[in-house]
Short mmCIF file of C-alpha atoms and ligand atoms in Angstrom, two decimals:
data_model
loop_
_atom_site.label_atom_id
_atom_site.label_comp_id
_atom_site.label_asym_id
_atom_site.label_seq_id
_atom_site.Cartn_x
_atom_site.Cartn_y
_atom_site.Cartn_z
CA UNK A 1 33.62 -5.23 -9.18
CA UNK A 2 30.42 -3.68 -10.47
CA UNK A 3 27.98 -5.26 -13.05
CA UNK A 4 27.17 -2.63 -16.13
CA UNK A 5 23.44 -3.75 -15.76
CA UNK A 6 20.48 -4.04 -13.08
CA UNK A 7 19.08 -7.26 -11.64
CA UNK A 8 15.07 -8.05 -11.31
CA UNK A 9 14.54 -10.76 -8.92
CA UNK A 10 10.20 -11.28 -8.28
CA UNK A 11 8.52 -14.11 -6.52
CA UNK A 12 6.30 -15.27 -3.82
CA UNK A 13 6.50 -13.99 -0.65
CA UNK A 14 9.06 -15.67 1.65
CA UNK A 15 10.40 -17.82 -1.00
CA UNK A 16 13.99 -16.38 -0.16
CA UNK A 17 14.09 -13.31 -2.73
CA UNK A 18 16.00 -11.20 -0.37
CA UNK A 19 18.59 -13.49 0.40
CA UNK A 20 19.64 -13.98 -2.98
CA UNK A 21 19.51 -10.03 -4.04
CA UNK A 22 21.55 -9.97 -0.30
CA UNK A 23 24.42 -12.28 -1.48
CA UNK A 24 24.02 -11.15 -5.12
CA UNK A 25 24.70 -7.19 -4.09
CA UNK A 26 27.99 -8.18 -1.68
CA UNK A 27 29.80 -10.38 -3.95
CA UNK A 28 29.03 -8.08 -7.06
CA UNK A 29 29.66 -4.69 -5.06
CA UNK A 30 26.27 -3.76 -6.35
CA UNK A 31 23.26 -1.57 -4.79
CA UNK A 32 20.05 -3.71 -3.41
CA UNK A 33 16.63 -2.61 -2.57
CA UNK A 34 14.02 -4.40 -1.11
CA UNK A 35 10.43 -3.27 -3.06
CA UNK A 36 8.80 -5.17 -0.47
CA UNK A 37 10.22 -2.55 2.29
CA UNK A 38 8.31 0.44 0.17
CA UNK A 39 4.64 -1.07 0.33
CA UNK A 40 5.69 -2.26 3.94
CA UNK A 41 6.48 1.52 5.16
CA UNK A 42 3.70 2.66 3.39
CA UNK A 43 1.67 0.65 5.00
CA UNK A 44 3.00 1.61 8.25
CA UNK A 45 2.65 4.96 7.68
CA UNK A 46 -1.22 4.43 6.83
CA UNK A 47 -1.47 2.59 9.93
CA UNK A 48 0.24 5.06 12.27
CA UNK A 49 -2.14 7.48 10.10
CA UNK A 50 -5.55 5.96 11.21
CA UNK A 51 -5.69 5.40 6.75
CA UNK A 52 -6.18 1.93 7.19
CA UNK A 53 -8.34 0.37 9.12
CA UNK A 54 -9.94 -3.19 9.57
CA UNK A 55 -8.46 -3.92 6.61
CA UNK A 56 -10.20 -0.54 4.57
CA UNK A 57 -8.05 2.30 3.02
CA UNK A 58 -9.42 5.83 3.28
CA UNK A 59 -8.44 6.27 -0.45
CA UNK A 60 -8.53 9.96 -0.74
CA UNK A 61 -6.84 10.46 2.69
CA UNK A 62 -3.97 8.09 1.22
CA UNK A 63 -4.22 10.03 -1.94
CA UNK A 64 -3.75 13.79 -0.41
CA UNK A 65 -0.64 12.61 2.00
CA UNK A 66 1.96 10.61 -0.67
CA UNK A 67 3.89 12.86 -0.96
CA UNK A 68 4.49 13.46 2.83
CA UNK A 69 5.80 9.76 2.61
CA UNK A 70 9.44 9.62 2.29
CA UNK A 71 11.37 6.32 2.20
CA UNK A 72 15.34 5.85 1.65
CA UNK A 73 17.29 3.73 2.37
CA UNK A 74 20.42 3.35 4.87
CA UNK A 75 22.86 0.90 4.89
CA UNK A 76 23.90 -0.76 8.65
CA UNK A 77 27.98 -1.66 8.56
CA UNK A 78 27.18 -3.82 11.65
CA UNK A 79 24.77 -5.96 10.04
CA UNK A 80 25.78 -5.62 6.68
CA UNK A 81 21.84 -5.12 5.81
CA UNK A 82 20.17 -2.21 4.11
CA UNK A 83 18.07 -0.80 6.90
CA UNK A 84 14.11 0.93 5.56
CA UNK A 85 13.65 5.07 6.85
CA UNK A 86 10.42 6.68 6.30
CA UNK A 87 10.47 9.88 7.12
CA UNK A 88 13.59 9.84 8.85
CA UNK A 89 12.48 7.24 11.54
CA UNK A 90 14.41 3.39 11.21
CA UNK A 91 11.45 1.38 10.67
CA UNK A 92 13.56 -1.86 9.45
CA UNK A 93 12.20 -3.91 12.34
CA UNK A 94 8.78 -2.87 12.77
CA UNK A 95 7.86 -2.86 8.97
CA UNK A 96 8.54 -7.09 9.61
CA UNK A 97 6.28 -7.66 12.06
CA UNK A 98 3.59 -9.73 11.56
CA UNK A 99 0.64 -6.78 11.51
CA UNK A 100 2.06 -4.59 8.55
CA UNK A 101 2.19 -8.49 6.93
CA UNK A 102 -1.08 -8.46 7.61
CA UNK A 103 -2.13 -5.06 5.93
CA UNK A 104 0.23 -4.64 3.11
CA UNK A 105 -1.21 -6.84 0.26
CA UNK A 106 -3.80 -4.19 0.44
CA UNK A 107 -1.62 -1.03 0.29
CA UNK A 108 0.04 -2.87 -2.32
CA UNK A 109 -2.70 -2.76 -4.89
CA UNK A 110 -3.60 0.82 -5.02
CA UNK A 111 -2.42 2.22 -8.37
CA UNK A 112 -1.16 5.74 -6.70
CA UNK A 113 0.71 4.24 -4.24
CA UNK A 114 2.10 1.86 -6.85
CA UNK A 115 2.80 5.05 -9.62
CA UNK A 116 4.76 6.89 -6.62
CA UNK A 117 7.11 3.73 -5.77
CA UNK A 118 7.67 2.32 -9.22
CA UNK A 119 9.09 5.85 -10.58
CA UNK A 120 11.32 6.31 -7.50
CA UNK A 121 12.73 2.30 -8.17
CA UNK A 122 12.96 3.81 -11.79
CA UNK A 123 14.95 6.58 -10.74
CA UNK A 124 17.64 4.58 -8.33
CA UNK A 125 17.85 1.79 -11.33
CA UNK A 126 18.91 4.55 -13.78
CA UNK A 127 22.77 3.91 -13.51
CA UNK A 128 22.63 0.29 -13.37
CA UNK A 129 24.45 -1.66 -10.94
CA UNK A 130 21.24 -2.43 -9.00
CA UNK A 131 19.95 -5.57 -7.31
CA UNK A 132 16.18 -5.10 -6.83
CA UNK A 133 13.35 -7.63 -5.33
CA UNK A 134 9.59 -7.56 -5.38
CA UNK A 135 6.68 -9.21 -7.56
CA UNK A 136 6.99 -6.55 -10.79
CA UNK A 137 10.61 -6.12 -10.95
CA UNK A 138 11.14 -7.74 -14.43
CA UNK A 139 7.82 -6.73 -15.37
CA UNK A 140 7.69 -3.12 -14.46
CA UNK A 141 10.09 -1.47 -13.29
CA UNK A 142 12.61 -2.75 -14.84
CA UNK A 143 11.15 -4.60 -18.19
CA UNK A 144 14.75 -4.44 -19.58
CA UNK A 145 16.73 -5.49 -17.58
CA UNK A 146 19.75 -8.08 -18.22
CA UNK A 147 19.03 -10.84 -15.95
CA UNK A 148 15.58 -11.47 -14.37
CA UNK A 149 15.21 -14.58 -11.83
CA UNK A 150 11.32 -15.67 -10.92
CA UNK A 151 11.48 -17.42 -7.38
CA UNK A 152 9.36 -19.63 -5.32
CA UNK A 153 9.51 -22.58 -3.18
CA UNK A 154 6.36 -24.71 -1.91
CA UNK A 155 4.20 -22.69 0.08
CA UNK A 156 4.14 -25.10 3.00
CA UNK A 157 8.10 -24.69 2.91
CA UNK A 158 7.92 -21.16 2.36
CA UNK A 159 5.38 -21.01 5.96
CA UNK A 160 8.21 -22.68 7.92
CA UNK A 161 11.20 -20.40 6.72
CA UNK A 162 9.01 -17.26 7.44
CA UNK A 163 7.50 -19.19 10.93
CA UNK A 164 11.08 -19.72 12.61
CA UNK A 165 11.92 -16.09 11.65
CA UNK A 166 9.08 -14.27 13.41
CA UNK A 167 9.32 -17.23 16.53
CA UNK A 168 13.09 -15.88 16.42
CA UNK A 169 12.12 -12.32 16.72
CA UNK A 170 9.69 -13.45 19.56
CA UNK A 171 6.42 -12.85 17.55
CA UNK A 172 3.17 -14.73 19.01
CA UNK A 173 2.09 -16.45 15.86
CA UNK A 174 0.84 -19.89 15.22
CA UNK A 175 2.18 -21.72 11.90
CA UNK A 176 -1.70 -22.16 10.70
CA UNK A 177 -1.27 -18.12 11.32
CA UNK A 178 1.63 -17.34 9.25
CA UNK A 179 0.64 -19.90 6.19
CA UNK A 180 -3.47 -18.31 6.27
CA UNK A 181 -1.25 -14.68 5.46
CA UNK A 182 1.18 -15.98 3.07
CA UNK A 183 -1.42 -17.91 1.23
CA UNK A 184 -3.38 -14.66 1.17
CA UNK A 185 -0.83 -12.58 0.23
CA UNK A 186 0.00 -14.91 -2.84
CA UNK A 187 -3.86 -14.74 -3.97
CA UNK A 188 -3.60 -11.00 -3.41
CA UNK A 189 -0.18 -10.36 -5.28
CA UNK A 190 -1.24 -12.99 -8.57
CA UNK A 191 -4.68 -11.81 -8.60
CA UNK A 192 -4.61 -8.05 -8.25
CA UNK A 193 -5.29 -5.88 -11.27
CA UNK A 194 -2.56 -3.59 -11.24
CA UNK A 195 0.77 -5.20 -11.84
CA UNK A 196 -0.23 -8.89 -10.73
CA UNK A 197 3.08 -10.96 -9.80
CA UNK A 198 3.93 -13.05 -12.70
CA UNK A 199 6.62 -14.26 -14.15
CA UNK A 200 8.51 -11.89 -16.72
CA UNK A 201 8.76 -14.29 -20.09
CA UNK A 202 12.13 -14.21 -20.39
CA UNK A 203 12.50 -14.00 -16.05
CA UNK A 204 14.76 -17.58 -15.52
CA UNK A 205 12.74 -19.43 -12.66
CA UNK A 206 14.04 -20.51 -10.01
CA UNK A 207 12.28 -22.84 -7.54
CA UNK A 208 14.43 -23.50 -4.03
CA UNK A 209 11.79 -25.64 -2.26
CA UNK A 210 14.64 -28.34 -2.06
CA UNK A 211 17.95 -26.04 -2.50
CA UNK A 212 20.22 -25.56 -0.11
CA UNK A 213 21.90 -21.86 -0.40
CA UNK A 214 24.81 -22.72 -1.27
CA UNK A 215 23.90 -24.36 -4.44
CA UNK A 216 21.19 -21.59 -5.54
CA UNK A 217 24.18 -18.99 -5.20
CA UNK A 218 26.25 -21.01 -7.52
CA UNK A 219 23.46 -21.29 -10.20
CA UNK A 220 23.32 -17.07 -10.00
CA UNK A 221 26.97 -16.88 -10.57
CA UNK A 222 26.71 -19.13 -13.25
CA UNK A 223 23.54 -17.13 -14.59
CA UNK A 224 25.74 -13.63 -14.40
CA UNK A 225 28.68 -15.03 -15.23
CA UNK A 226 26.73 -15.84 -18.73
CA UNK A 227 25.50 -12.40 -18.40
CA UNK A 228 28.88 -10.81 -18.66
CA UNK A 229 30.06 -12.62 -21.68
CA UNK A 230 27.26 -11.54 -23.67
O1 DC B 1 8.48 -8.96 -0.42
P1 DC B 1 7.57 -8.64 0.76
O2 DC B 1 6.83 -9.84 1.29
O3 DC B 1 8.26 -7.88 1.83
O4 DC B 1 6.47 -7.68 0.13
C1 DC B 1 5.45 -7.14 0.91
C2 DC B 1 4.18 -6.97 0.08
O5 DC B 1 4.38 -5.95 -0.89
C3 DC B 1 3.70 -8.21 -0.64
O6 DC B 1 2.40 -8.57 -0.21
C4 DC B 1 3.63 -7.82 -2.09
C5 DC B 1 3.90 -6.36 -2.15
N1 DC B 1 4.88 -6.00 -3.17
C6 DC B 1 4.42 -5.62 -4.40
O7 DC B 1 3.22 -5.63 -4.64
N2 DC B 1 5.30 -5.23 -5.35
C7 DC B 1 6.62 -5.24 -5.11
N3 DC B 1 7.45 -4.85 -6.08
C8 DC B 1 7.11 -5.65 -3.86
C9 DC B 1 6.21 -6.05 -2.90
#
């Protein structure tokens, strides 16, 4: 099965947007992309690039190499995940770790960088069929679409999930550590000026804080299900 239309699913950071568009795109044979994955290899790639530093874009550098940034993605059969490539290189695990967390929020608000990524979400949205998460999904990139779901979850709860996956991965981060960043990048990503995360007025919201999975998946088949008989 294939849905006829695109999904936009924004929200906070770590509030489980990912899992959703995961579970959403396998049951629904549809495509997903992770947003967050763009601004996260571009922000590697300005790292790596001496472009960013102590928290400081060089602006014009950025500027004059965009369009030496590539990003596709690739999709693992072992994991089942969609894995990030910039410029050829697997950067799925590294883009994660807790110091492009650190930077990205910054990346994130810089109107070219924003321009490039938007038009290429544009372009892989044109044929529908397309799961995609970020924080201007239903807003921006794809104001039309059919169903739009606004996510969040207590940002205390929202620490802990994101906290026992970098402690998994072996990261040395405190909890105090990893709610500072996430409460950062939520001031960043609703305060910005360029595309500020908000929710979409006719985005459905969705707050998990005390929902287990299994339920939360139901409620989306419910919510497409409606979708379809429209
Ligand atoms: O979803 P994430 O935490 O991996 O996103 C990383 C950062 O990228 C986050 O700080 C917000 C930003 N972002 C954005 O500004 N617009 C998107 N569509 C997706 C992510």
């Amino acid at each position: 099965m294939s849905l006829p239309f695109n999904i936009a699913i924004d929200g906070h950071s770590s509030c489980g947007k990912s899992t959703i568009a995961k579970a959403v795109a396998s049951k629904y044979g549809m495509r997903y992309i992770d947003t967050g994955a763009m601004y996260r290899a571009v922000t590697l790639y300005c790292m790596r690039n001496n472009i960013i530093n102590d928290k400081k874009v060089d602006l014009s550098v950025l500027i004059s190499k965009l369009d030496e940034i590539t990003i596709n993605f690739v999709f693992n059969a072992e994991t089942k995940g969609s894995e990030t490539i910039l410029n050829g290189e697997n950067v799925e695990q590294i883009i994660r770790g807790f110091e492009v967390s650190d930077n990205v929020s910054i990346v994130a608000q810089i109107q070219q960088v924003r321009e490039k990524l938007i038009a290429s979400q544009q372009e892989i949205g044109r044929e529908g069929n397309v799961v995609m998460d970020g924080r201007d999904i239903g807003t921006k990139v794809f104001p039309d679409a059919k169903l739009k779901l606004f996510v969040t979850a207590s940002s205390e709860i929202r620490a802990q999930r994101r906290y026992d996956e970098l402690k998994k991965k072996g990261e040395k981060v405190t909890f105090e550590e990893v709610l500072g960043n996430l409460t950062q990048r939520d001031d960043h990503d609703t305060n910005r000026k360029i595309n500020p995360l908000v929710q979409a007025k006719d985005a459905i919201l969705i707050d998990n804080s005390d929902l287990t999975i299994q339920k939360q998946n139901a409620l989306i088949d419910e919510l497409i299900t409606t979708k379809l008989s429209e």
